[in-house]
mmCIF file with all atom_site columns, C-alpha atoms in Angstrom:
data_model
loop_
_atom_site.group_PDB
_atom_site.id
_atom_site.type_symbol
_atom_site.label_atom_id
_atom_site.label_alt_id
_atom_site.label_comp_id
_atom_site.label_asym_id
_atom_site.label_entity_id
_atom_site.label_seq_id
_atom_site.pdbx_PDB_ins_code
_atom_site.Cartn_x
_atom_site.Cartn_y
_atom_site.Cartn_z
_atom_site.occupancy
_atom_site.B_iso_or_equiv
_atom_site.pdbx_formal_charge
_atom_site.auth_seq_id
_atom_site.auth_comp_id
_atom_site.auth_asym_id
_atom_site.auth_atom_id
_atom_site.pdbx_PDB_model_num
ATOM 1   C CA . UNK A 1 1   ? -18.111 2.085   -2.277  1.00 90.00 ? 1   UNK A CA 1
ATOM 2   C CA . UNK A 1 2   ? -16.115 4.827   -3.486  1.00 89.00 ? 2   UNK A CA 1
ATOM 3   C CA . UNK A 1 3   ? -17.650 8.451   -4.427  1.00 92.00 ? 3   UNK A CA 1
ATOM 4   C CA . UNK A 1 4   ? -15.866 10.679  -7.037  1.00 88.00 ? 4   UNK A CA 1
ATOM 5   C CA . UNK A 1 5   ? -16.449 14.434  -8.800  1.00 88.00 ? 5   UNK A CA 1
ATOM 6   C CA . UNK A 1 6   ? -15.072 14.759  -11.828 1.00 85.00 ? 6   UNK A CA 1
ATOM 7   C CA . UNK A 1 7   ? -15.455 18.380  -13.648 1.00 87.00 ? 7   UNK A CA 1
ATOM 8   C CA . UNK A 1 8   ? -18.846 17.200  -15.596 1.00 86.00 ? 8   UNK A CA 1
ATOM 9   C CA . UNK A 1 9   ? -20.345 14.604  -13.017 1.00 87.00 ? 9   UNK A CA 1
ATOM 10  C CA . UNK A 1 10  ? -20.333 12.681  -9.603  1.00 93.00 ? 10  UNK A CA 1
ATOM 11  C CA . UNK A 1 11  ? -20.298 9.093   -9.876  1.00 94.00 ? 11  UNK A CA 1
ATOM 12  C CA . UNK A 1 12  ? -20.097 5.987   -7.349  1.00 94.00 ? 12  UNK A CA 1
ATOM 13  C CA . UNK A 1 13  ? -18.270 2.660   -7.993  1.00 93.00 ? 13  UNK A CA 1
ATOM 14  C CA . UNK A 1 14  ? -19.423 -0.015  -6.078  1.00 95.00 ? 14  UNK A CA 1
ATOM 15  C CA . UNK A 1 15  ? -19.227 -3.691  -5.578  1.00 94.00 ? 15  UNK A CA 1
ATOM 16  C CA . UNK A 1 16  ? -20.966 -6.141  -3.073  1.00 91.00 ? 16  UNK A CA 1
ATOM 17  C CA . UNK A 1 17  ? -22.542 -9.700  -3.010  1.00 94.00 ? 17  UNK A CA 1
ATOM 18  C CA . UNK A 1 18  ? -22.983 -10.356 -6.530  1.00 93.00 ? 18  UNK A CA 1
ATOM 19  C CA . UNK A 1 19  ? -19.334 -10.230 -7.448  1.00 92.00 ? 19  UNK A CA 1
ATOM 20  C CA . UNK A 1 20  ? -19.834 -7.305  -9.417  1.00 91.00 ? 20  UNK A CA 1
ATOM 21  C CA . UNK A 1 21  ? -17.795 -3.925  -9.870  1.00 92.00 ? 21  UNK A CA 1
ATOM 22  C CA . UNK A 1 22  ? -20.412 -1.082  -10.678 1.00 93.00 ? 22  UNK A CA 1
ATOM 23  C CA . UNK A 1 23  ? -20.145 2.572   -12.629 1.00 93.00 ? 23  UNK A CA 1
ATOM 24  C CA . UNK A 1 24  ? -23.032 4.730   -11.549 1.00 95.00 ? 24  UNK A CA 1
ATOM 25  C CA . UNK A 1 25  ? -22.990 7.947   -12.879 1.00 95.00 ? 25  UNK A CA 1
ATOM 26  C CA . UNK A 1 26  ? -25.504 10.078  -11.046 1.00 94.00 ? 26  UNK A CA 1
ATOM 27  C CA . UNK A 1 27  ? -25.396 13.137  -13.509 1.00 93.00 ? 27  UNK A CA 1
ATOM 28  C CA . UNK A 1 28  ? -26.599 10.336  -16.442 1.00 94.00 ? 28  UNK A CA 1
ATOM 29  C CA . UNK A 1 29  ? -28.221 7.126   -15.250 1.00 96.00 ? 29  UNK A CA 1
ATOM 30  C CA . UNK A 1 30  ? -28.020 5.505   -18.871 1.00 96.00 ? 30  UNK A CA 1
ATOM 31  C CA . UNK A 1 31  ? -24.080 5.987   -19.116 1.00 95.00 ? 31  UNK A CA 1
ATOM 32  C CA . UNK A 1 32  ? -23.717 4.101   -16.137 1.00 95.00 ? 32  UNK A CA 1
ATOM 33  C CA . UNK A 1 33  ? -22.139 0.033   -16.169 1.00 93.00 ? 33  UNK A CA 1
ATOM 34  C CA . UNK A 1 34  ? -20.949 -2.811  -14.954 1.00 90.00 ? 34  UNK A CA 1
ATOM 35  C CA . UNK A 1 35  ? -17.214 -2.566  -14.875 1.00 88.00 ? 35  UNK A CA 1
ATOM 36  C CA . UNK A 1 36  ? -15.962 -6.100  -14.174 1.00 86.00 ? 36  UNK A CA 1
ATOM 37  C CA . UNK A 1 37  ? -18.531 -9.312  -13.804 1.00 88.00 ? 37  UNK A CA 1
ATOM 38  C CA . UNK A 1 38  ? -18.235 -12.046 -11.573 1.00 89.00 ? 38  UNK A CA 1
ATOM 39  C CA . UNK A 1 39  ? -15.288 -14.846 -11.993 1.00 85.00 ? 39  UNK A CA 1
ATOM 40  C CA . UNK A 1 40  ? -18.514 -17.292 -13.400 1.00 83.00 ? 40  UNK A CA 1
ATOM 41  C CA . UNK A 1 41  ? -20.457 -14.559 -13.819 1.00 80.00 ? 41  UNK A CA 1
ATOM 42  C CA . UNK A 1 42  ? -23.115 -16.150 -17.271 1.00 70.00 ? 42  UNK A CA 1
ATOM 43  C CA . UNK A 1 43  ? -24.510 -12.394 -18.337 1.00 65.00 ? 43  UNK A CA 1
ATOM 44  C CA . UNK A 1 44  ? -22.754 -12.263 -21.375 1.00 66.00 ? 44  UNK A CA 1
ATOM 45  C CA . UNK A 1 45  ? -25.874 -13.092 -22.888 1.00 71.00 ? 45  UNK A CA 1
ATOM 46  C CA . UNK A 1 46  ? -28.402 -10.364 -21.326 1.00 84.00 ? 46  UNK A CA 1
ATOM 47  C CA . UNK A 1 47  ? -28.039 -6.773  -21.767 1.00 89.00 ? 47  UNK A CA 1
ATOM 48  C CA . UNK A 1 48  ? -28.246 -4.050  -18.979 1.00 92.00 ? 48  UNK A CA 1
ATOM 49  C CA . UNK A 1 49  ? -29.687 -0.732  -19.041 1.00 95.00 ? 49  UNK A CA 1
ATOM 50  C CA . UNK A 1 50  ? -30.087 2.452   -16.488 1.00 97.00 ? 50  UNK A CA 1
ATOM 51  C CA . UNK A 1 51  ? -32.565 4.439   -15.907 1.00 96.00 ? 51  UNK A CA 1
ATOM 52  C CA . UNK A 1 52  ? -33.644 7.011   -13.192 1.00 96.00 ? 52  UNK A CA 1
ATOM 53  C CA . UNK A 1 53  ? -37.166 6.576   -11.223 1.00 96.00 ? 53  UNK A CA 1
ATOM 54  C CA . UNK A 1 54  ? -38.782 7.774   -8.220  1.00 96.00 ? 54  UNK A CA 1
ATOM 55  C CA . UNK A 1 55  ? -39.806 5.830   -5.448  1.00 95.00 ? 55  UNK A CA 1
ATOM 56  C CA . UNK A 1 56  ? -42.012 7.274   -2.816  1.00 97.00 ? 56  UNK A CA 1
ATOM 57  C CA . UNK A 1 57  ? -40.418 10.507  -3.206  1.00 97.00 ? 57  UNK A CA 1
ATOM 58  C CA . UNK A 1 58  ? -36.767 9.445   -3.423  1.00 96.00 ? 58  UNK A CA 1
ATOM 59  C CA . UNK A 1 59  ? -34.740 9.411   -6.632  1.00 95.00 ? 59  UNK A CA 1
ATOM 60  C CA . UNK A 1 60  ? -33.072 6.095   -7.382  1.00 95.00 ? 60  UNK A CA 1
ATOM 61  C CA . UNK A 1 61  ? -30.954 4.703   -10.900 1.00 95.00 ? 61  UNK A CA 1
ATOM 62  C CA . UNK A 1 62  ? -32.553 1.136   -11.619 1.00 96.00 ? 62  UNK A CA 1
ATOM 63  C CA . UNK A 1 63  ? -30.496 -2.064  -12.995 1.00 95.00 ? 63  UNK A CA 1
ATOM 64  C CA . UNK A 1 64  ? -32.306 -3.546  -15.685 1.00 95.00 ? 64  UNK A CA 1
ATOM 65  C CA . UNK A 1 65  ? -31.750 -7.060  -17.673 1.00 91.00 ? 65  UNK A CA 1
ATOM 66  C CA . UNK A 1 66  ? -33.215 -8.170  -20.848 1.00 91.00 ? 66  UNK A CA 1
ATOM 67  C CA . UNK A 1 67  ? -32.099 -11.435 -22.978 1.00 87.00 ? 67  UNK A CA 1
ATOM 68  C CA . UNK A 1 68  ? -29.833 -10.268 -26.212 1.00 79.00 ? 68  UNK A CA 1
ATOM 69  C CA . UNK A 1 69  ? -30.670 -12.121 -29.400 1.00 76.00 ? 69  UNK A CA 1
ATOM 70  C CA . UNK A 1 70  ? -28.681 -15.746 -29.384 1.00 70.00 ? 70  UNK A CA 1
ATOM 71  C CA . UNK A 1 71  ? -25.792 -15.138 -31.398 1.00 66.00 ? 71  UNK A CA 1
ATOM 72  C CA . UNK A 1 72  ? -25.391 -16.695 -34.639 1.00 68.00 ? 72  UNK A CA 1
ATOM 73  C CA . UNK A 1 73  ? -23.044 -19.716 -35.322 1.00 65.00 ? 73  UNK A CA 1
ATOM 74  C CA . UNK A 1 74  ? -20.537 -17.055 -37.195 1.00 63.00 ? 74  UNK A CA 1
ATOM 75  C CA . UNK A 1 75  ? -20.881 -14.787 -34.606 1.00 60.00 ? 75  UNK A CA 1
ATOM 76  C CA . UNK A 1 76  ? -19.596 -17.425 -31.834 1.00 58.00 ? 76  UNK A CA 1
ATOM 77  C CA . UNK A 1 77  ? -15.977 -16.408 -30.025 1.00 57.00 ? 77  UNK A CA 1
ATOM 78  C CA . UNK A 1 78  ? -13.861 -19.243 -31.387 1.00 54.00 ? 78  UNK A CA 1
ATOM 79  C CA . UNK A 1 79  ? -10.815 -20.704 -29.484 1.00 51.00 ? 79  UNK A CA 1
ATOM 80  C CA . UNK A 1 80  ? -10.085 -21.488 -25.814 1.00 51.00 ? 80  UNK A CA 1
ATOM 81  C CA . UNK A 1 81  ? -12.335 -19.641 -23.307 1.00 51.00 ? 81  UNK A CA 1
ATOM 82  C CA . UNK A 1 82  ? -10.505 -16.313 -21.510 1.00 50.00 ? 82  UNK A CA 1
ATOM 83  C CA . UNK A 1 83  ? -9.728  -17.043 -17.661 1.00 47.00 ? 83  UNK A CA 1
ATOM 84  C CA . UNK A 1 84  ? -12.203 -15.264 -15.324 1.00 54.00 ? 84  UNK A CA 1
ATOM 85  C CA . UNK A 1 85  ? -11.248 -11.744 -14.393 1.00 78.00 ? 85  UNK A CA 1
ATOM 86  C CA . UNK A 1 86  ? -13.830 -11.078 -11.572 1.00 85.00 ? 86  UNK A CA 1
ATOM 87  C CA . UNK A 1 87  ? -13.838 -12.154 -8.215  1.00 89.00 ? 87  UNK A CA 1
ATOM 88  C CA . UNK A 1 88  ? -15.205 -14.931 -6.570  1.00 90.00 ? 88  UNK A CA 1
ATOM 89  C CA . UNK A 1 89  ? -16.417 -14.075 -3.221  1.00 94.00 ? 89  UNK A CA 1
ATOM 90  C CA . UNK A 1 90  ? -18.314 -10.843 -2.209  1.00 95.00 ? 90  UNK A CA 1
ATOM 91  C CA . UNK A 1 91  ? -16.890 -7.839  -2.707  1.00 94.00 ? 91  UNK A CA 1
ATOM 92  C CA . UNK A 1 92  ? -16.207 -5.312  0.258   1.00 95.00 ? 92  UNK A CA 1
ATOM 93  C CA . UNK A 1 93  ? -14.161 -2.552  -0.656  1.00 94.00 ? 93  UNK A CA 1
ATOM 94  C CA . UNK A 1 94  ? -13.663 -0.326  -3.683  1.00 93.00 ? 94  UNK A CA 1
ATOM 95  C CA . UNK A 1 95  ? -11.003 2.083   -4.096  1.00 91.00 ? 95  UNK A CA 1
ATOM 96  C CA . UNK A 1 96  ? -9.384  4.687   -6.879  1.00 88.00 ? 96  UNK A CA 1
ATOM 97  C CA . UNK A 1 97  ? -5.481  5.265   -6.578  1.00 86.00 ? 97  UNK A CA 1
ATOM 98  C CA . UNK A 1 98  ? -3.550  7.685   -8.239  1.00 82.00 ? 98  UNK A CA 1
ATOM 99  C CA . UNK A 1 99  ? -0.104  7.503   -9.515  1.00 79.00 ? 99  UNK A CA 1
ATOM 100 C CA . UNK A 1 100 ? 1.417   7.919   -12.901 1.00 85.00 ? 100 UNK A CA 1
ATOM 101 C CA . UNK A 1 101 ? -1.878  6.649   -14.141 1.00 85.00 ? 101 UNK A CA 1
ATOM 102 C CA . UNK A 1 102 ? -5.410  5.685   -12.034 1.00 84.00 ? 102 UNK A CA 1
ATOM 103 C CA . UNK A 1 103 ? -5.534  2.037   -10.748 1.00 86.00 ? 103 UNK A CA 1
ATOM 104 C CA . UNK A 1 104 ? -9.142  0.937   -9.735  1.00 88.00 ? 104 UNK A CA 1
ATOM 105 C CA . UNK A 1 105 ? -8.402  -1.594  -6.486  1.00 90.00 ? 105 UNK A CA 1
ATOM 106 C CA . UNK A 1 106 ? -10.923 -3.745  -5.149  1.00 92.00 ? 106 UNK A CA 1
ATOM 107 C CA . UNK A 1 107 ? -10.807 -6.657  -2.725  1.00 94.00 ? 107 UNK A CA 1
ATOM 108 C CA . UNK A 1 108 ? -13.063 -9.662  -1.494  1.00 94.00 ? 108 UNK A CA 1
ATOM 109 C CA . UNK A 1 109 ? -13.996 -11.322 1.341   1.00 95.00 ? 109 UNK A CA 1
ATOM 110 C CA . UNK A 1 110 ? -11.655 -14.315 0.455   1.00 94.00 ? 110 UNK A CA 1
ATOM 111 C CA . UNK A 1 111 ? -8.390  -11.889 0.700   1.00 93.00 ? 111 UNK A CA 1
ATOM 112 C CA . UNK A 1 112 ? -7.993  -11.777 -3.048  1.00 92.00 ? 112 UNK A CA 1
ATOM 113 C CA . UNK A 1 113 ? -6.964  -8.011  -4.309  1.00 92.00 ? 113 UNK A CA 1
ATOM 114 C CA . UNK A 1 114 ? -7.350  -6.924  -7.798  1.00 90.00 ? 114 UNK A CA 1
ATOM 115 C CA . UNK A 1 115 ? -6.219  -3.867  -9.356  1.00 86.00 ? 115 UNK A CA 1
ATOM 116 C CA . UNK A 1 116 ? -6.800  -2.784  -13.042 1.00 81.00 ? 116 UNK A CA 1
ATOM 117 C CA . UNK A 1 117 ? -6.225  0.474   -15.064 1.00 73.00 ? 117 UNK A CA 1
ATOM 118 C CA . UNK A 1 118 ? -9.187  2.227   -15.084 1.00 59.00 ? 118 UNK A CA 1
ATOM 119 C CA . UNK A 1 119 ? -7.913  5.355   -17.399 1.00 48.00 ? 119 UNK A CA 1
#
């Protein structure tokens, strides 16, 4: 997990046993994402959504799926498939770097590193 304050919010990336690399933008529960699925990850299909709620007194931003419409025939990607970008073991670390431009680094359980410009 990594924690960050920019001028206009906080925000936490995060990623863990799903494969997953999460935005959660504290500030704005809605604006927040799901960076970079899983290598097989099949959600390209379902949409997610945000939202704040409290729980027995505690404040918490909730992950929620629903099924997008199945796309029409024209609609369809045509072509080979793109190689998966995510990883494909658990995730256990998250980090933000720096340099001429920022680099968001994560690595796996399995030893694999990724790194990607995150703007």
């Amino acid at each position: 997990m990594h924690v960050a304050t920019t001028d206009s919010s906080t925000f936490l990336l995060t990623g863990g046993s799903d494969m997953r690399v999460r935005f959660w933008d504290l500030g704005y529960p809605a604006n927040s994402f799901i960076m970079a699925n899983a290598a097989d990850d099949l959600t390209q299909h379902t949409a997610v959504s945000y939202r704040s709620q409290l729980i027995e007194g505690t404040e918490v931003i909730v992950e929620s799926y629903t099924k997008k419409p199945a796309p029409t025939e024209d609609s369809q990607p045509r072509g080979p498939e793109a190689l998966p970008q995510g990883h494909n073991d658990v995730i256990t670390d998250v980090a933000l770097c720096q340099a001429s431009q920022c680099l968001l680094l994560t690595a796996s359980r399995n030893g694999v590193v990724k790194y990607g410009n995150r703007g």
